[in-house]
Short mmCIF file of C-alpha atoms in Angstrom, two decimals:
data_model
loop_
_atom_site.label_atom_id
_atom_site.label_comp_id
_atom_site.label_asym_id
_atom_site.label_seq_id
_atom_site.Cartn_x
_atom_site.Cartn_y
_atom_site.Cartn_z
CA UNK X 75 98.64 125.88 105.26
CA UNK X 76 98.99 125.55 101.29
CA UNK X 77 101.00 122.19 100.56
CA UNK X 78 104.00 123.22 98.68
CA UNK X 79 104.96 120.59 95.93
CA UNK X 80 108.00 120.21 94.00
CA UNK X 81 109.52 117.89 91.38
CA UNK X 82 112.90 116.80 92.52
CA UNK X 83 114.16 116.08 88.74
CA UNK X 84 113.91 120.06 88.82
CA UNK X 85 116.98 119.99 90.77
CA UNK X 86 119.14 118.06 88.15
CA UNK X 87 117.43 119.23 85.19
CA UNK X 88 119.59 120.84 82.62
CA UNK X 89 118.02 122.07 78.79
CA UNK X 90 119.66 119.19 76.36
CA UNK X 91 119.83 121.87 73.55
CA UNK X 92 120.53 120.85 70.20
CA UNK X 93 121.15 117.50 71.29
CA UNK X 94 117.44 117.01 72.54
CA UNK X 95 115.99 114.28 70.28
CA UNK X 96 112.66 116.36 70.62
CA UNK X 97 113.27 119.74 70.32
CA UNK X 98 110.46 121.92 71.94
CA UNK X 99 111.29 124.16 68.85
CA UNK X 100 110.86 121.72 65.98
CA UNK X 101 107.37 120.34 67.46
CA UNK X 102 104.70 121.62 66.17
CA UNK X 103 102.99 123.51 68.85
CA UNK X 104 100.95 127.02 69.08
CA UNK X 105 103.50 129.26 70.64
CA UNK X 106 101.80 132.73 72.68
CA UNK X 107 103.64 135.33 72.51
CA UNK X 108 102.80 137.11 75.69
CA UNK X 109 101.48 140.98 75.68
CA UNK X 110 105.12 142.27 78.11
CA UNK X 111 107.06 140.08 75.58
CA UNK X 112 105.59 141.48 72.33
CA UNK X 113 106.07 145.31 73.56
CA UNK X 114 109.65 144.36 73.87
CA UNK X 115 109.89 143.33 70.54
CA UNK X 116 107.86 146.17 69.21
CA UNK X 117 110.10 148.60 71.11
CA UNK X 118 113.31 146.78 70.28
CA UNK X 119 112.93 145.84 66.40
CA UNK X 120 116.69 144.06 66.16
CA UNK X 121 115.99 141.51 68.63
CA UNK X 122 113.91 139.62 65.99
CA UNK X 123 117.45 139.31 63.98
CA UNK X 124 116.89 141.50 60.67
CA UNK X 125 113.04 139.62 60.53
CA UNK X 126 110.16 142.36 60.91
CA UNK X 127 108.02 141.50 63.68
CA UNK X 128 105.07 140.66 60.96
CA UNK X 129 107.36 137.67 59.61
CA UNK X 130 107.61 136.30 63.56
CA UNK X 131 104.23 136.55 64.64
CA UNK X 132 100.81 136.00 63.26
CA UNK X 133 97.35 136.83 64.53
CA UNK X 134 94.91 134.32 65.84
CA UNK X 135 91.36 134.44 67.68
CA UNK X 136 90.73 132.17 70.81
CA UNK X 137 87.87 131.94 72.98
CA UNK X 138 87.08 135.33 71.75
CA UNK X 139 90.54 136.74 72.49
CA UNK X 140 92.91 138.01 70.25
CA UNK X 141 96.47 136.41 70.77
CA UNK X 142 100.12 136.75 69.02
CA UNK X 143 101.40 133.63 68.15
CA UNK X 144 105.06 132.56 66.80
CA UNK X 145 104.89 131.80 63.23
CA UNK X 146 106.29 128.38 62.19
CA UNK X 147 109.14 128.07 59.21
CA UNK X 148 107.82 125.52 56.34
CA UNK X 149 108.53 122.47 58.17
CA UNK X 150 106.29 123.52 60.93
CA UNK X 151 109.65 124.50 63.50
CA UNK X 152 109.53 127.60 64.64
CA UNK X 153 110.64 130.47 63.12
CA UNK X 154 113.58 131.94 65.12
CA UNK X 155 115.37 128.24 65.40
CA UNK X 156 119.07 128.77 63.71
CA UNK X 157 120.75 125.70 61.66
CA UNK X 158 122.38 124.71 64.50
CA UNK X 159 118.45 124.00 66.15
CA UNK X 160 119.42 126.61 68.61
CA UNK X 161 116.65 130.04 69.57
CA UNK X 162 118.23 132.48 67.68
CA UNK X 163 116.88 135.25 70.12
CA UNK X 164 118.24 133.51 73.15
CA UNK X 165 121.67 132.68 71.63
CA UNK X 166 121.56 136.27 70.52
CA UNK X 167 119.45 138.27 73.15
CA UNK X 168 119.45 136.26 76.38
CA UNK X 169 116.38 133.94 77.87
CA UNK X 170 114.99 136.83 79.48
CA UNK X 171 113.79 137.98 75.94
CA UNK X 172 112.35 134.52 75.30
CA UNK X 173 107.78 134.16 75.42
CA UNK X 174 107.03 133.76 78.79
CA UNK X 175 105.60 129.82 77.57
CA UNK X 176 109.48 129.34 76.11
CA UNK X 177 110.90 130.70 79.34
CA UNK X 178 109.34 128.86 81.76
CA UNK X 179 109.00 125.22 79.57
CA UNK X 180 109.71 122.10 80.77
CA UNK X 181 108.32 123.65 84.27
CA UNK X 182 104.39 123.59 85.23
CA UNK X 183 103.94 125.76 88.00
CA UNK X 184 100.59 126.06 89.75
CA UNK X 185 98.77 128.20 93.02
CA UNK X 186 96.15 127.03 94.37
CA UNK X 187 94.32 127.49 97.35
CA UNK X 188 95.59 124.23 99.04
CA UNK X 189 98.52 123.46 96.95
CA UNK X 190 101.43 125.65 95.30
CA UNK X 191 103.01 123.03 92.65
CA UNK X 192 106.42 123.52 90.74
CA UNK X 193 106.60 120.30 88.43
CA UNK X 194 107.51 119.93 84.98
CA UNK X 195 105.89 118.55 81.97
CA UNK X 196 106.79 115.07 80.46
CA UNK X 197 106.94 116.14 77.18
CA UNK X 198 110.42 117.26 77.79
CA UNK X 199 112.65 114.06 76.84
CA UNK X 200 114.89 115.06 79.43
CA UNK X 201 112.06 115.60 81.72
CA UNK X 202 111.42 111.75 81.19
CA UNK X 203 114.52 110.43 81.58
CA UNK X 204 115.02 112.19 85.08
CA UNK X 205 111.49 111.50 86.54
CA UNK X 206 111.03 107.79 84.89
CA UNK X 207 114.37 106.37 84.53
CA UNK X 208 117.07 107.80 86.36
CA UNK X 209 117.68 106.88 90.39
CA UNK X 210 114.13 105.24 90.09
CA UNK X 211 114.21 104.59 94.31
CA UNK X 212 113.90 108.22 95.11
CA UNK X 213 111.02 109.88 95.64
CA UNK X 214 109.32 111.88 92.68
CA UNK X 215 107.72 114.53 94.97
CA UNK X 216 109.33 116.94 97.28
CA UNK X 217 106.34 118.33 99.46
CA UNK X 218 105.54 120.08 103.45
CA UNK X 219 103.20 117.73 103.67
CA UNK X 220 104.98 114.56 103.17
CA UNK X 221 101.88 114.03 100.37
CA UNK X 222 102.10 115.03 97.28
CA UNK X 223 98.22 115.38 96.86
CA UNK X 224 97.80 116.53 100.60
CA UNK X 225 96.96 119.66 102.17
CA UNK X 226 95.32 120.56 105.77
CA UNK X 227 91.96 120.68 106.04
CA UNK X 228 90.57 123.59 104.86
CA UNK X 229 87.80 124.30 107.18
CA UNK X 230 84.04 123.69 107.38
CA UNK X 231 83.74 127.19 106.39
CA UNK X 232 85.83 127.31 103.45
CA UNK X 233 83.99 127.08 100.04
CA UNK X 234 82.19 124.03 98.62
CA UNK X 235 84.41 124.01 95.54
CA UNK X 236 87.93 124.02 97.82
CA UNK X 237 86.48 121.03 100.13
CA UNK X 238 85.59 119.36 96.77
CA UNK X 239 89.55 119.11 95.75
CA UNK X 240 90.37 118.96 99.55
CA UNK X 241 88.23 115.43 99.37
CA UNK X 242 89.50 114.50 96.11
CA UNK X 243 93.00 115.21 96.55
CA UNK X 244 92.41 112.83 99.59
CA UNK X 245 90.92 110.80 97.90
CA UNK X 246 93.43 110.34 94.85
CA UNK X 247 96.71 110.30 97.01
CA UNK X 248 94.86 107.31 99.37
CA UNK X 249 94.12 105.31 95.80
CA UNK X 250 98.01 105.85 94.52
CA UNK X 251 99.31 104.84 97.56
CA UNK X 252 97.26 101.01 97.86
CA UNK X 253 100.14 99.71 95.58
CA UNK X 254 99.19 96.16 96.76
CA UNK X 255 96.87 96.03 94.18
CA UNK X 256 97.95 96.62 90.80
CA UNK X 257 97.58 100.07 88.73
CA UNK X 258 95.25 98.50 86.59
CA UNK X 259 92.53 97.57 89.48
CA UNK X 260 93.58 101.55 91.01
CA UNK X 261 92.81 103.54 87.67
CA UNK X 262 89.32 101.85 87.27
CA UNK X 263 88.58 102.74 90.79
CA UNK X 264 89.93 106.24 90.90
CA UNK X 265 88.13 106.95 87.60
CA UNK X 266 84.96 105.19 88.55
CA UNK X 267 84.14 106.83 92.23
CA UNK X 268 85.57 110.42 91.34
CA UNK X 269 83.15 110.67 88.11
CA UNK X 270 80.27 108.64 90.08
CA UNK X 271 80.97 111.51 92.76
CA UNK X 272 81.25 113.75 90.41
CA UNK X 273 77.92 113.25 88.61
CA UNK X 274 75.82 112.85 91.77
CA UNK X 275 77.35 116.11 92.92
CA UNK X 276 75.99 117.90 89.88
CA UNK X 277 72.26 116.80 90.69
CA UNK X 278 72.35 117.38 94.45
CA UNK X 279 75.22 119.45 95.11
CA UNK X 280 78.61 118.78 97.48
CA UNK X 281 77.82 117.40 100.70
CA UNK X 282 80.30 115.92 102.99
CA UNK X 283 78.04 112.82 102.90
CA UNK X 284 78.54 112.53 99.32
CA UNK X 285 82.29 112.85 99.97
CA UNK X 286 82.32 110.30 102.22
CA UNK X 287 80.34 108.14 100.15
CA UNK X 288 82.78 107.44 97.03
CA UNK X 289 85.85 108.16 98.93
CA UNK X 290 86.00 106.91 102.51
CA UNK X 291 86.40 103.35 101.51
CA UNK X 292 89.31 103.03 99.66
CA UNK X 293 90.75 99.85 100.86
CA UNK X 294 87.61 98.02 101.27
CA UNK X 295 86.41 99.18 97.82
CA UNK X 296 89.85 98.36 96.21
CA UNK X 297 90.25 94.60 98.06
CA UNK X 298 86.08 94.30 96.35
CA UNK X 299 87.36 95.57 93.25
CA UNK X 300 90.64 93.23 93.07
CA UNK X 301 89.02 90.29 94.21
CA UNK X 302 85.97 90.30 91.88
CA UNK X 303 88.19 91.11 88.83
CA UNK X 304 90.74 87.72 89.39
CA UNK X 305 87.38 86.12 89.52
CA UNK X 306 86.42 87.46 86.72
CA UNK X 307 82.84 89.07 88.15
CA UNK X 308 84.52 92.34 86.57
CA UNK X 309 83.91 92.08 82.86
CA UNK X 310 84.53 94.42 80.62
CA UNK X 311 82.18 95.22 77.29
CA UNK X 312 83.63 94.37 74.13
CA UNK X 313 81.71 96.88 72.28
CA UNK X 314 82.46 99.62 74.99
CA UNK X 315 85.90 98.66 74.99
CA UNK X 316 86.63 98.25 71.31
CA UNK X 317 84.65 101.77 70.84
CA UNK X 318 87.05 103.84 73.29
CA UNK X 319 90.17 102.27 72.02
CA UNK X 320 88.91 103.08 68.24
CA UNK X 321 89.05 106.66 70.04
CA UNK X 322 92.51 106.21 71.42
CA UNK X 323 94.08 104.93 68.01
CA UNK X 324 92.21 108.17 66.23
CA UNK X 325 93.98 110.94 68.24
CA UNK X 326 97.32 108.73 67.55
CA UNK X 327 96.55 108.86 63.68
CA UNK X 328 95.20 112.56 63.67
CA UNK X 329 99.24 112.85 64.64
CA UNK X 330 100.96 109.95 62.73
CA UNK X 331 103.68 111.47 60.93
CA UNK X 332 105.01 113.14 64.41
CA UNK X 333 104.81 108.84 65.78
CA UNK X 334 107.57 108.05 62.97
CA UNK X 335 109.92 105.73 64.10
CA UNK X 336 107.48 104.17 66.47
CA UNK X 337 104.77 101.16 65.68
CA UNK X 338 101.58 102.24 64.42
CA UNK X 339 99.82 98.74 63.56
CA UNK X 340 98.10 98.51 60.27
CA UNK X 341 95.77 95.92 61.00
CA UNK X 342 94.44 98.08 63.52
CA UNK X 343 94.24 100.68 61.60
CA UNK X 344 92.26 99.48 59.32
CA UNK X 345 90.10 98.27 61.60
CA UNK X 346 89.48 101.82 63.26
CA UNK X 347 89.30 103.45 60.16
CA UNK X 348 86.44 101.30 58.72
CA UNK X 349 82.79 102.99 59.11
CA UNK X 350 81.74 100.50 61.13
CA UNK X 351 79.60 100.82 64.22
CA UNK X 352 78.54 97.54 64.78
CA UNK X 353 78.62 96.05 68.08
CA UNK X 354 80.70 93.38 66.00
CA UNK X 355 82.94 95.40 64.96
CA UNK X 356 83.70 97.41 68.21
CA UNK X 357 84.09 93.32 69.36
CA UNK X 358 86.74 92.77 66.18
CA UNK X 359 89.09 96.06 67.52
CA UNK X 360 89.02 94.36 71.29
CA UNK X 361 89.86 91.12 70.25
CA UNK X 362 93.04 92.58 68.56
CA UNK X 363 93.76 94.35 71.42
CA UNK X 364 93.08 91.27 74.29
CA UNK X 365 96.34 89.98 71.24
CA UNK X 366 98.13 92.87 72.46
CA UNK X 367 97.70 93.02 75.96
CA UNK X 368 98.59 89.03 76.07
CA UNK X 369 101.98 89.33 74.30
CA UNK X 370 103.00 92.24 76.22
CA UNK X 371 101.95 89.94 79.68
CA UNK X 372 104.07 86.97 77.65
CA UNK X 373 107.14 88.95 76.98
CA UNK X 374 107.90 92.37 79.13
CA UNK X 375 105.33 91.36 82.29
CA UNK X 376 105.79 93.81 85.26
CA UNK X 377 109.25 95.06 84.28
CA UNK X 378 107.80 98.39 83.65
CA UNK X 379 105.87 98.25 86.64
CA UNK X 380 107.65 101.38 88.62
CA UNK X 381 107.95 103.70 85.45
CA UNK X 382 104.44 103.22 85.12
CA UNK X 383 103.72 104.36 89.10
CA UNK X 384 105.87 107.07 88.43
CA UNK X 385 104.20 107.96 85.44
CA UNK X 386 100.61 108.54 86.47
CA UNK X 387 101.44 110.38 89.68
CA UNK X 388 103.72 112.94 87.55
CA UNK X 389 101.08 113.26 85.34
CA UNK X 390 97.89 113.84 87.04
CA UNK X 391 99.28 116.19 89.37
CA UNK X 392 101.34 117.98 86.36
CA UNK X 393 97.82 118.59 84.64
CA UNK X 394 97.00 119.70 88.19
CA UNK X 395 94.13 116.98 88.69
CA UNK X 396 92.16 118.20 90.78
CA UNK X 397 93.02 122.07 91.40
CA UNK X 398 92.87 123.57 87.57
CA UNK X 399 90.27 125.36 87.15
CA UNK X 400 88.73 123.95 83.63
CA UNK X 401 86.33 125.46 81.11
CA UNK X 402 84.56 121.89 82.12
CA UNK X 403 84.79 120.51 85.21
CA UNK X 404 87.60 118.40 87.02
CA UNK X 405 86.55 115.18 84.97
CA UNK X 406 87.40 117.00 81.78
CA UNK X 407 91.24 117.09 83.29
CA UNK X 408 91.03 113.45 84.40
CA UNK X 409 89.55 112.55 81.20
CA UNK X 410 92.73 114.04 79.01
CA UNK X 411 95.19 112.47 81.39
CA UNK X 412 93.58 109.10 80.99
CA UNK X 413 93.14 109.16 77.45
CA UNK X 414 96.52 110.48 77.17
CA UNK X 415 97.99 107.11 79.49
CA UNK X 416 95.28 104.91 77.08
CA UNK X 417 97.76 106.28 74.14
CA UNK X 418 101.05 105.43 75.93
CA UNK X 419 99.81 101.77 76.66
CA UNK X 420 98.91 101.81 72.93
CA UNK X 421 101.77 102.38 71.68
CA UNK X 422 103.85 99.93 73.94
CA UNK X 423 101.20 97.52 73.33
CA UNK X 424 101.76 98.10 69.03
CA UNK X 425 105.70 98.27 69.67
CA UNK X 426 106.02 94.62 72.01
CA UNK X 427 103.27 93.28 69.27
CA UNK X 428 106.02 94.31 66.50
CA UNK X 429 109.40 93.51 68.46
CA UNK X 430 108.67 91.22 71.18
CA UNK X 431 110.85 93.86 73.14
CA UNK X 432 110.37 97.18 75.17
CA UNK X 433 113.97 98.92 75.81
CA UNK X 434 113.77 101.89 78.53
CA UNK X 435 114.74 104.27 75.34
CA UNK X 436 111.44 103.35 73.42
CA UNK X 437 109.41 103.60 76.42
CA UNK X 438 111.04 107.25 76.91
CA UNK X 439 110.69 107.96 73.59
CA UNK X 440 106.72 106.59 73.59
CA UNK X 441 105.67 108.79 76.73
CA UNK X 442 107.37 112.18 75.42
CA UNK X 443 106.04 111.78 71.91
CA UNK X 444 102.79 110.89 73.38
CA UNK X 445 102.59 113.62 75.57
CA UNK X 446 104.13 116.39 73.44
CA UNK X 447 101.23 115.55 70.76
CA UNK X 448 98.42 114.11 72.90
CA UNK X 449 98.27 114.89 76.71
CA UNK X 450 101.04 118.05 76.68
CA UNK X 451 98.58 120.19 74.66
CA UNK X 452 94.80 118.55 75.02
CA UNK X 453 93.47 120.44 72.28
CA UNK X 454 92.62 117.23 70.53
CA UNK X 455 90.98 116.09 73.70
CA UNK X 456 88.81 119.15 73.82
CA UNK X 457 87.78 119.09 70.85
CA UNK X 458 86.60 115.13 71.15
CA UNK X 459 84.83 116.36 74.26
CA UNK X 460 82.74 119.37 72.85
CA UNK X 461 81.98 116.37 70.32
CA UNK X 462 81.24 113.94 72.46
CA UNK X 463 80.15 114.76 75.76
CA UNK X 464 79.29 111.42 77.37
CA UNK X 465 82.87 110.72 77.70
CA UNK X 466 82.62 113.01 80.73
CA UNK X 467 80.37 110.16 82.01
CA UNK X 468 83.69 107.98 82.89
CA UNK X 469 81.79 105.61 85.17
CA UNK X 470 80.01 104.56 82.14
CA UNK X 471 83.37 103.26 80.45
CA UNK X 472 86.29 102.96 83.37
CA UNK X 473 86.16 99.11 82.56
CA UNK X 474 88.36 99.96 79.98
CA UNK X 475 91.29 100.94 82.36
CA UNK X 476 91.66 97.36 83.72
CA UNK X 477 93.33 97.17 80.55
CA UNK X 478 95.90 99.86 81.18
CA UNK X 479 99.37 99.33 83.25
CA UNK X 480 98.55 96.26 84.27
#
């Protein structure tokens, strides 16, 4: 039986409009303008409001396919947004006339063969507020399993890749539930064992054995894990460390202007702009962020604690960790979400180093920025993969998350 999975802010979300303090109009993403939707408009010219359908849509090639996208005005909103930062084709037309991306967004929907998920994306400001911040001691999930990331077995003779996100979803849902042990300790072991897993599998191929190898021992592993780190036998690189988080603060930058209003710290940045690969100075850009990390321990603690839970369970199972089927592979997807989370604490860390302070309306305004210009679209992500891919090889850096959430 397929686990069905669904958001429960979905039953009390309502589109903020105008009033949404990030309007999915006005951000600056690559709208498709699906092939039912554009014969519509092709067929029935004064739905585009007196504009041709050449001033609404522009041509562009993607993995080899030729797509329709929505044209943006000169500040990079799109096109059909009125003055009053309405859709001028819905206000005028109805939603049903709307891109099949514009109709469906906030929601995520997903089949798979062991789970059918109806969830939302955290981009959506409202989205945030619902999920993170608003009757906090419900549960996020909705599901016939009771799990979120459960399913029934599938059967010996199902497929190897359905028994490999059978095991993982398992696996992952086992890890998120050990709340005992703090996120930190949780991330760095979920990361760890599913790309240790993950790598062996390529060389040998899925075995149960393997399976039950990185994943059968969670709370053993975790209690290890826990206890070595508070004794500090768990030490992280400072040239590893300060290299990924130079990574981190780059995909921030490559999107600065969209962060205004928020912290960006220009010590750091100078740092991480400096062509400097020294082991020293990946050791300089860790140091600055141990300062971080220390005054957000000193002054906001574990008050955030619970948005943070919330956070990473909406969010890998939104990017549909592990059932998406990827032009990588499943670390690819747990990659982006983690990088994406490595940005969030970022940008606390940059705003507590600034203010001393972290309201629950700068944390909702950090996460949707973040994820509307990081982790809602991975293109950047991609990109920095194709580029560089050893940072599919997570157990070779998941140090790094002891840092994150904690």
């Amino acid at each position: 039986m397929v686990n069905q999975v669904r958001l429960n802010a979905l039953d009390k979300f309502k589109c903020t409009g105008s009033a949404c303090p990030q309007n999915c109009c006005t951000v600056n993403w690559e709208i498709e303008v699906d092939p039912p939707t554009l014969v519509r408009w092709q067929e029935s010219p004064e739905l585009l409001n007196g504009k041709s359908l050449n001033q609404c849509i522009k041509s562009v090639t993607k993995e080899g396919k030729t797509l329709a996208t929505l044209l943006k005005a000169n500040n990079n909103t799109c096109i059909l947004l009125d003055n009053d930062r309405l859709c001028s084709l819905q206000s005028n037309h109805g939603h049903e006339y709307l891109p099949a991306t514009c109709r469906d967004y906030p929601r995520a929907r997903t089949n798979s063969e062991l789970l059918d998920l109806d969830s939302a994306v955290l981009s959506c400001p409202e989205i945030t507020r619902l999920v993170l911040f608003d009757k906090t001691d419900e549960p996020v999930f909705s599901s016939t399993e009771n799990k979120p990331y459960l399913s029934r077995y599938p059967g010996d003779a199902s497929p190897a890749y359905i028994q490999i996100k059978y095991s993982t979803g398992k696996f992952v849902n086992a890890v998120l539930r050990e709340k005992k042990y703090g996120l930190n300790i949780r991330l760095f072991y979920l990361t760890h064992a599913f790309s240790s897993f993950h790598s062996e599998m390529q060389k040998i191929g899925y075995t149960k054995a393997l399976a039950k190898k990185y994943f059968a021992t969670v709370k053993t592993d975790l209690l290890q894990i826990h206890t070595g780190h508070k004794a500090g036998e768990i030490r992280l690189n400072p040239a590893t460390a300060g290299s990924y988080w130079r990574s981190v603060f780059m995909l921030i930058s490559s999107r600065k202007e969209n962060f205004q209003g928020l912290e960006i710290d220009r010590e750091l940045e100078a740092l991480c702009r400096k062509e400097d690969d020294s082991h020293e100075h990946f050791g300089k850009i860790y140091e600055l962020i141990c300062g971080y990390a220390q005054k957000y321990e000193k002054y906001i603690g574990k008050q955030k604690s619970q948005v943070y839970e919330r956070y990473i369970l909406v969010s890998l199972i939104t990017k549909k960790f592990p059932y998406k089927k990827t032009e990588f592979n499943m670390t690819a997807i747990l990659v982006a979400s983690m990088s994406t989370a490595a940005a969030i604490q970022l940008m606390i860390w940059m705003h507590v180093d600034g203010h001393s302070t972290l309201s629950d309306e700068v944390l909702q305004k950090i996460i949707y920025r973040t994820e509307g210009l990081i982790g809602h679209s991975v293109k950047g992500i991609v990109e920095t993969l194709k580029e560089d891919p050893h940072m599919l090889m997570l157990e070779k850096y998941a140090e790094v998350f002891l840092d994150v959430f904690c």
